[in-house]
Amino acid sequence: MANAATIYESQSSLEASFTDDTFQFFAGLVYEQSGIVIGAQKKNMMFSRLVRRVRQLGLKSFEDYCAFLRSPGGEGEIVAFINAMTTNLTKFFREEHHFEFLEETVIPEIIANKGQNRRRLRIWSAACSSGEEPYSIAISLHRALPSLGDWDARILATDLDTNMVARAAEGSYPAEALKPVPQAARHAHFLTDPHKSNRLVACASLKSLITFRALNLLGTWPMKGPFDAIFCRNVMIYFDNPTKARLVRRLADMLKPGGWLFIGHSETLLDHQDCLALRGRTIYQRIDG
Ligand SMILES: C[S@@+](CC[C@H](N)C(=O)[O-])C[C@H]1O[C@@H](n2cnc3c(N)ncnc32)[C@H](O)[C@@H]1O
């Protein structure tokens, strides 16, 4: 078993191998693969996220990790590398006003505009992290859409981080995390997790509405859409302006005319007034023409 002195020694030799060059290589790879910009001020954050992975792989230095990622055999490692580099902070009903708007404006409008027999509703949670966002959307659908069972209602939940997509699909959360969920909804849609103590798991009433998939917002999108609403929240903050501009244009194209785009509290869409109009706090509507 390693003693404290050996662990200390291995930590400091790993630190020494985390040079500016290795940092630049990792930052370049993250940007190329995900669009996430990691500036030099985040060097310590990158070190602490990657050091675990380097140890897990039994490598002696960050140079070895670079070499592994560059090698043909290291292609599969890129997924684990990217998973380590994403920031996945989220919570149920984060930015509550979005869910109020969904329930009080978006869904009533969809109900009012439904054509004959066209009870179809599509929502995309485009950076769903561990699932709190799509489950909150599903709860809002139950609350705002009477006779939900008569609707062809689907939520697509996607994220780049494959670990997060797996966690989201599992739908098991510490009881504490469920606090923002209204009590009636908690009782109606969550059960005690039989496999893990002090955790609650989402019921089929929510899960059956959601499809979980790994998807890179920078890559090709296999779905056709169009969506009634897209939640793309707190992910564009990690992108530079050209990436953001391309993404917003593609998101607008994925919306129905009159469809809704929800973005994060610190995000803005300054130059898309031709296709998206601001209708509420960080809420945009697709306008055509
Ligand atoms: C801070 S979380 C936001 C979660 C949720 N939308 C919210 O607002 O609470 C950002 C998520 O964006 C994902 N992400 C980062 N780059 C991405 C990309 N290129 N494509 C898809 N998802 C990405 C991360 O994996 C992470 O789960």
CSV table of C-alpha atoms and ligand atoms in Angstrom, one decimal:
chain,number,residue,atom,x,y,z
A,1,MET,CA,0.0,0.0,0.0
A,2,ALA,CA,1.3,3.5,-0.8
A,3,ASN,CA,2.3,5.5,2.2
A,4,ALA,CA,1.8,9.3,2.6
A,5,ALA,CA,5.4,10.1,1.4
A,6,THR,CA,4.9,8.2,-1.9
A,7,ILE,CA,1.5,9.8,-2.5
A,8,TYR,CA,3.0,13.2,-1.9
A,9,GLU,CA,5.9,12.5,-4.2
A,10,SER,CA,3.7,11.2,-7.0
A,11,GLN,CA,1.4,14.3,-6.6
A,12,SER,CA,4.3,16.7,-6.9
A,13,SER,CA,5.8,14.9,-9.9
A,14,LEU,CA,2.4,15.0,-11.6
A,15,GLU,CA,2.1,18.7,-10.8
A,16,ALA,CA,5.5,19.3,-12.3
A,17,SER,CA,4.5,17.5,-15.5
A,18,PHE,CA,1.4,19.7,-15.9
A,19,THR,CA,3.3,22.3,-17.9
A,20,ASP,CA,2.0,25.2,-20.0
A,21,ASP,CA,2.4,23.1,-23.1
A,22,THR,CA,0.4,20.2,-21.7
A,23,PHE,CA,-2.3,22.7,-20.6
A,24,GLN,CA,-2.4,24.2,-24.1
A,25,PHE,CA,-2.7,20.8,-25.6
A,26,PHE,CA,-5.6,19.8,-23.4
A,27,ALA,CA,-7.4,23.2,-23.8
A,28,GLY,CA,-7.0,22.9,-27.6
A,29,LEU,CA,-8.5,19.4,-27.6
A,30,VAL,CA,-11.5,20.4,-25.4
A,31,TYR,CA,-12.2,23.4,-27.7
A,32,GLU,CA,-11.9,21.3,-30.8
A,33,GLN,CA,-14.1,18.5,-29.5
A,34,SER,CA,-16.8,20.5,-27.5
A,35,GLY,CA,-16.4,24.3,-28.2
A,36,ILE,CA,-15.7,24.8,-24.5
A,37,VAL,CA,-13.1,27.6,-24.0
A,38,ILE,CA,-10.8,27.0,-21.1
A,39,GLY,CA,-8.6,30.1,-20.3
A,40,ALA,CA,-5.2,30.0,-18.5
A,41,GLN,CA,-7.0,31.2,-15.3
A,42,LYS,CA,-8.7,27.7,-15.2
A,43,LYS,CA,-5.4,25.8,-15.2
A,44,ASN,CA,-5.8,24.7,-11.6
A,45,MET,CA,-9.3,23.5,-12.2
A,46,MET,CA,-8.2,21.5,-15.2
A,47,PHE,CA,-5.4,20.0,-13.2
A,48,SER,CA,-7.7,18.8,-10.4
A,49,ARG,CA,-10.2,17.4,-12.9
A,50,LEU,CA,-7.6,15.5,-15.0
A,51,VAL,CA,-5.3,14.3,-12.2
A,52,ARG,CA,-7.9,11.7,-11.1
A,53,ARG,CA,-8.1,10.3,-14.6
A,54,VAL,CA,-4.3,10.2,-15.0
A,55,ARG,CA,-4.1,8.2,-11.7
A,56,GLN,CA,-7.0,5.9,-12.7
A,57,LEU,CA,-5.0,5.0,-15.9
A,58,GLY,CA,-1.9,4.4,-13.9
A,59,LEU,CA,0.1,7.0,-15.8
A,60,LYS,CA,3.1,8.7,-14.4
A,61,SER,CA,2.9,12.1,-15.9
A,62,PHE,CA,0.6,14.5,-17.9
A,63,GLU,CA,3.0,14.1,-20.8
A,64,ASP,CA,2.1,10.4,-20.8
A,65,TYR,CA,-1.6,11.3,-20.8
A,66,CYS,CA,-1.1,13.7,-23.8
A,67,ALA,CA,0.8,10.9,-25.7
A,68,PHE,CA,-2.0,8.5,-24.9
A,69,LEU,CA,-4.7,10.9,-26.2
A,70,ARG,CA,-2.7,11.5,-29.3
A,71,SER,CA,-2.1,7.8,-30.0
A,72,PRO,CA,-4.5,5.7,-32.2
A,73,GLY,CA,-5.3,3.6,-29.1
A,74,GLY,CA,-6.3,6.7,-27.2
A,75,GLU,CA,-9.3,7.6,-29.4
A,76,GLY,CA,-11.8,6.1,-26.9
A,77,GLU,CA,-10.1,8.0,-24.1
A,78,ILE,CA,-11.3,11.3,-25.6
A,79,VAL,CA,-14.8,10.6,-24.3
A,80,ALA,CA,-13.5,10.2,-20.7
A,81,PHE,CA,-11.3,13.2,-21.1
A,82,ILE,CA,-14.3,15.4,-22.3
A,83,ASN,CA,-16.5,14.0,-19.5
A,84,ALA,CA,-13.9,15.1,-17.0
A,85,MET,CA,-13.8,18.6,-18.5
A,86,THR,CA,-17.5,19.5,-18.5
A,87,THR,CA,-19.1,21.5,-15.8
A,88,ASN,CA,-22.5,19.9,-14.9
A,89,LEU,CA,-24.0,22.1,-12.3
A,90,THR,CA,-27.8,22.0,-12.4
A,91,LYS,CA,-30.9,21.7,-10.2
A,92,PHE,CA,-34.6,21.0,-10.4
A,93,PHE,CA,-36.6,24.0,-11.5
A,94,ARG,CA,-33.4,26.1,-11.9
A,95,GLU,CA,-34.5,29.6,-13.0
A,96,GLU,CA,-38.1,28.9,-11.9
A,97,HIS,CA,-39.5,31.7,-14.0
A,98,HIS,CA,-38.9,29.6,-17.2
A,99,PHE,CA,-41.1,26.8,-15.9
A,100,GLU,CA,-43.8,29.3,-14.9
A,101,PHE,CA,-43.6,30.7,-18.4
A,102,LEU,CA,-43.8,27.2,-19.9
A,103,GLU,CA,-46.9,26.4,-17.8
A,104,GLU,CA,-48.7,29.7,-18.1
A,105,THR,CA,-47.9,30.9,-21.6
A,106,VAL,CA,-46.2,28.3,-23.8
A,107,ILE,CA,-48.4,25.3,-23.1
A,108,PRO,CA,-51.8,27.1,-23.0
A,109,GLU,CA,-50.8,28.6,-26.4
A,110,ILE,CA,-50.0,25.2,-27.8
A,111,ILE,CA,-53.3,23.9,-26.5
A,112,ALA,CA,-55.2,26.8,-28.1
A,113,ASN,CA,-53.4,26.4,-31.4
A,114,LYS,CA,-53.6,22.7,-31.8
A,115,GLY,CA,-55.0,21.9,-35.2
A,116,GLN,CA,-57.6,19.1,-35.6
A,117,ASN,CA,-56.1,15.9,-34.1
A,118,ARG,CA,-52.7,17.5,-34.0
A,119,ARG,CA,-52.0,17.1,-30.3
A,120,ARG,CA,-48.2,17.0,-30.8
A,121,LEU,CA,-45.7,18.6,-28.5
A,122,ARG,CA,-41.9,18.4,-28.7
A,123,ILE,CA,-39.4,20.0,-26.3
A,124,TRP,CA,-35.7,19.7,-26.3
A,125,SER,CA,-33.5,20.0,-23.3
A,126,ALA,CA,-30.2,20.6,-25.2
A,127,ALA,CA,-27.6,20.4,-22.4
A,128,CYS,CA,-29.5,18.3,-19.9
A,129,SER,CA,-26.6,17.4,-17.6
A,130,SER,CA,-27.8,14.9,-14.9
A,131,GLY,CA,-31.5,15.3,-15.9
A,132,GLU,CA,-33.0,17.8,-13.4
A,133,GLU,CA,-33.9,20.1,-16.3
A,134,PRO,CA,-35.9,17.6,-18.5
A,135,TYR,CA,-37.6,16.1,-15.4
A,136,SER,CA,-38.7,19.6,-14.4
A,137,ILE,CA,-40.1,20.1,-17.9
A,138,ALA,CA,-41.9,16.8,-17.6
A,139,ILE,CA,-43.4,17.8,-14.3
A,140,SER,CA,-44.5,21.1,-15.9
A,141,LEU,CA,-46.2,19.2,-18.7
A,142,HIS,CA,-48.2,17.2,-16.2
A,143,ARG,CA,-49.2,20.3,-14.3
A,144,ALA,CA,-50.2,22.4,-17.3
A,145,LEU,CA,-51.5,19.9,-19.8
A,146,PRO,CA,-54.7,18.3,-18.7
A,147,SER,CA,-55.3,15.0,-20.5
A,148,LEU,CA,-51.5,14.7,-21.2
A,149,GLY,CA,-52.2,11.0,-22.0
A,150,ASP,CA,-54.1,12.1,-25.1
A,151,TRP,CA,-51.1,14.0,-26.4
A,152,ASP,CA,-48.2,12.9,-28.4
A,153,ALA,CA,-45.8,14.7,-26.1
A,154,ARG,CA,-42.1,14.0,-26.1
A,155,ILE,CA,-39.0,15.6,-24.4
A,156,LEU,CA,-35.6,15.0,-26.0
A,157,ALA,CA,-32.8,15.3,-23.4
A,158,THR,CA,-29.3,15.4,-24.7
A,159,ASP,CA,-25.8,16.2,-23.4
A,160,LEU,CA,-22.2,15.8,-24.5
A,161,ASP,CA,-21.2,14.2,-21.3
A,162,THR,CA,-22.0,10.5,-21.6
A,163,ASN,CA,-21.8,9.9,-17.8
A,164,MET,CA,-24.4,12.7,-17.3
A,165,VAL,CA,-26.7,11.2,-19.9
A,166,ALA,CA,-26.5,7.8,-18.1
A,167,ARG,CA,-27.2,9.4,-14.7
A,168,ALA,CA,-30.1,11.4,-16.2
A,169,ALA,CA,-31.7,8.2,-17.7
A,170,GLU,CA,-31.3,6.5,-14.3
A,171,GLY,CA,-33.2,9.4,-12.7
A,172,SER,CA,-32.1,8.7,-9.1
A,173,TYR,CA,-31.4,11.8,-6.9
A,174,PRO,CA,-30.6,12.5,-3.2
A,175,ALA,CA,-33.8,13.4,-1.4
A,176,GLU,CA,-32.2,16.8,-0.7
A,177,ALA,CA,-32.0,17.6,-4.4
A,178,LEU,CA,-35.8,17.2,-4.8
A,179,LYS,CA,-36.4,20.2,-2.5
A,180,PRO,CA,-37.3,22.6,-5.3
A,181,VAL,CA,-39.9,20.2,-6.7
A,182,PRO,CA,-43.4,21.1,-5.4
A,183,GLN,CA,-44.5,18.5,-2.8
A,184,ALA,CA,-47.5,17.3,-4.8
A,185,ALA,CA,-45.3,16.6,-7.8
A,186,ARG,CA,-42.7,14.9,-5.6
A,187,HIS,CA,-45.3,12.5,-4.3
A,188,ALA,CA,-46.9,11.9,-7.7
A,189,HIS,CA,-43.7,11.3,-9.7
A,190,PHE,CA,-40.9,10.0,-7.4
A,191,LEU,CA,-40.5,6.9,-5.4
A,192,THR,CA,-37.9,5.8,-2.8
A,193,ASP,CA,-35.0,4.3,-4.7
A,194,PRO,CA,-35.1,0.6,-3.8
A,195,HIS,CA,-31.3,0.3,-4.6
A,196,LYS,CA,-29.9,3.3,-2.8
A,197,SER,CA,-30.9,4.7,0.6
A,198,ASN,CA,-32.1,8.3,1.0
A,199,ARG,CA,-32.6,8.7,-2.7
A,200,LEU,CA,-35.7,9.1,-4.8
A,201,VAL,CA,-36.1,7.8,-8.3
A,202,ALA,CA,-38.3,9.3,-11.1
A,203,CYS,CA,-41.4,7.3,-12.0
A,204,ALA,CA,-42.5,6.1,-15.4
A,205,SER,CA,-44.9,9.0,-15.5
A,206,LEU,CA,-41.9,11.2,-16.1
A,207,LYS,CA,-39.4,8.8,-17.7
A,208,SER,CA,-41.8,7.7,-20.4
A,209,LEU,CA,-42.0,11.2,-21.7
A,210,ILE,CA,-38.3,11.6,-22.1
A,211,THR,CA,-35.7,10.2,-24.5
A,212,PHE,CA,-32.1,10.6,-23.3
A,213,ARG,CA,-29.2,10.7,-25.8
A,214,ALA,CA,-25.6,11.7,-26.0
A,215,LEU,CA,-25.3,14.6,-28.4
A,216,ASN,CA,-22.6,17.2,-29.2
A,217,LEU,CA,-24.2,20.6,-29.9
A,218,LEU,CA,-21.3,21.3,-32.3
A,219,GLY,CA,-21.8,18.1,-34.3
A,220,THR,CA,-24.5,16.9,-36.6
A,221,TRP,CA,-28.0,16.6,-35.1
A,222,PRO,CA,-29.8,13.4,-36.2
A,223,MET,CA,-33.3,14.7,-35.2
A,224,LYS,CA,-35.6,16.5,-37.6
A,225,GLY,CA,-37.6,18.6,-35.1
A,226,PRO,CA,-39.3,20.9,-35.3
A,227,PHE,CA,-39.6,21.7,-31.6
A,228,ASP,CA,-42.2,23.8,-29.8
A,229,ALA,CA,-39.6,24.8,-27.3
A,230,ILE,CA,-35.9,24.4,-26.7
A,231,PHE,CA,-34.1,24.8,-23.4
A,232,CYS,CA,-30.4,25.5,-24.1
A,233,ARG,CA,-29.4,26.9,-20.8
A,234,ASN,CA,-26.1,27.6,-19.1
A,235,VAL,CA,-24.0,25.9,-21.8
A,236,MET,CA,-23.3,28.8,-24.2
A,237,ILE,CA,-21.4,30.6,-21.5
A,238,TYR,CA,-18.6,28.1,-22.1
A,239,PHE,CA,-18.5,28.9,-25.9
A,240,ASP,CA,-16.8,31.8,-27.8
A,241,ASN,CA,-18.9,34.2,-29.9
A,242,PRO,CA,-18.6,32.5,-33.3
A,243,THR,CA,-19.6,29.1,-31.8
A,244,LYS,CA,-22.5,30.7,-30.0
A,245,ALA,CA,-23.7,32.5,-33.1
A,246,ARG,CA,-23.6,29.3,-35.2
A,247,LEU,CA,-25.4,27.4,-32.4
A,248,VAL,CA,-28.2,29.9,-32.0
A,249,ARG,CA,-28.9,30.0,-35.7
A,250,ARG,CA,-29.2,26.2,-35.7
A,251,LEU,CA,-31.4,26.2,-32.7
A,252,ALA,CA,-33.7,28.8,-34.3
A,253,ASP,CA,-33.9,26.6,-37.4
A,254,MET,CA,-35.0,23.7,-35.2
A,255,LEU,CA,-37.9,25.6,-33.7
A,256,LYS,CA,-41.4,25.8,-35.2
A,257,PRO,CA,-42.4,29.2,-36.3
A,258,GLY,CA,-43.5,30.8,-33.0
A,259,GLY,CA,-41.5,28.3,-31.0
A,260,TRP,CA,-39.7,29.2,-27.9
A,261,LEU,CA,-36.0,29.3,-26.9
A,262,PHE,CA,-35.0,29.4,-23.2
A,263,ILE,CA,-31.4,30.4,-22.4
A,264,GLY,CA,-29.4,30.7,-19.2
A,265,HIS,CA,-29.6,33.7,-16.8
A,266,SER,CA,-26.2,35.1,-17.8
A,267,GLU,CA,-26.5,34.4,-21.5
A,268,THR,CA,-27.6,36.8,-24.2
A,269,LEU,CA,-28.4,36.6,-28.0
A,270,LEU,CA,-27.4,40.0,-29.2
A,271,ASP,CA,-27.4,39.6,-32.9
A,272,HIS,CA,-30.3,37.3,-33.8
A,273,GLN,CA,-33.2,39.9,-33.8
A,274,ASP,CA,-34.1,38.8,-37.3
A,275,CYS,CA,-35.2,35.4,-36.2
A,276,LEU,CA,-35.6,35.5,-32.4
A,277,ALA,CA,-37.6,38.1,-30.5
A,278,LEU,CA,-37.1,38.6,-26.7
A,279,ARG,CA,-40.4,37.9,-25.0
A,280,GLY,CA,-39.4,37.5,-21.3
A,281,ARG,CA,-36.3,37.2,-19.1
A,282,THR,CA,-34.0,35.1,-21.2
A,283,ILE,CA,-37.0,33.8,-23.2
A,284,TYR,CA,-37.0,34.2,-27.0
A,285,GLN,CA,-39.6,33.4,-29.7
A,286,ARG,CA,-38.9,32.4,-33.2
A,287,ILE,CA,-40.3,35.1,-35.6
A,288,ASP,CA,-40.3,34.5,-39.3
A,289,GLY,CA,-39.9,36.9,-42.1
B,1,LIG,C1,-23.9,23.9,-16.4
B,1,LIG,S1,-24.6,22.5,-17.2
B,1,LIG,C2,-26.2,23.1,-17.6
B,1,LIG,C3,-27.3,22.1,-17.3
B,1,LIG,C4,-28.7,22.7,-17.4
B,1,LIG,N1,-29.0,23.0,-18.8
B,1,LIG,C5,-29.0,23.8,-16.5
B,1,LIG,O1,-29.1,24.9,-17.0
B,1,LIG,O2,-29.1,23.6,-15.3
B,1,LIG,C6,-23.8,22.6,-18.8
B,1,LIG,C7,-23.9,21.2,-19.6
B,1,LIG,O3,-23.5,21.5,-20.9
B,1,LIG,C8,-22.9,20.3,-21.4
B,1,LIG,N2,-22.1,20.6,-22.6
B,1,LIG,C9,-21.0,21.3,-22.7
B,1,LIG,N3,-20.5,21.4,-24.0
B,1,LIG,C10,-21.5,20.7,-24.7
B,1,LIG,C11,-21.6,20.5,-26.1
B,1,LIG,N4,-20.7,20.8,-27.0
B,1,LIG,N5,-22.7,19.7,-26.5
B,1,LIG,C12,-23.6,19.3,-25.7
B,1,LIG,N6,-23.5,19.6,-24.3
B,1,LIG,C13,-22.5,20.3,-23.9
B,1,LIG,C14,-22.1,19.8,-20.2
B,1,LIG,O4,-21.8,18.5,-20.3
B,1,LIG,C15,-23.0,20.2,-19.1
B,1,LIG,O5,-23.7,19.1,-18.6
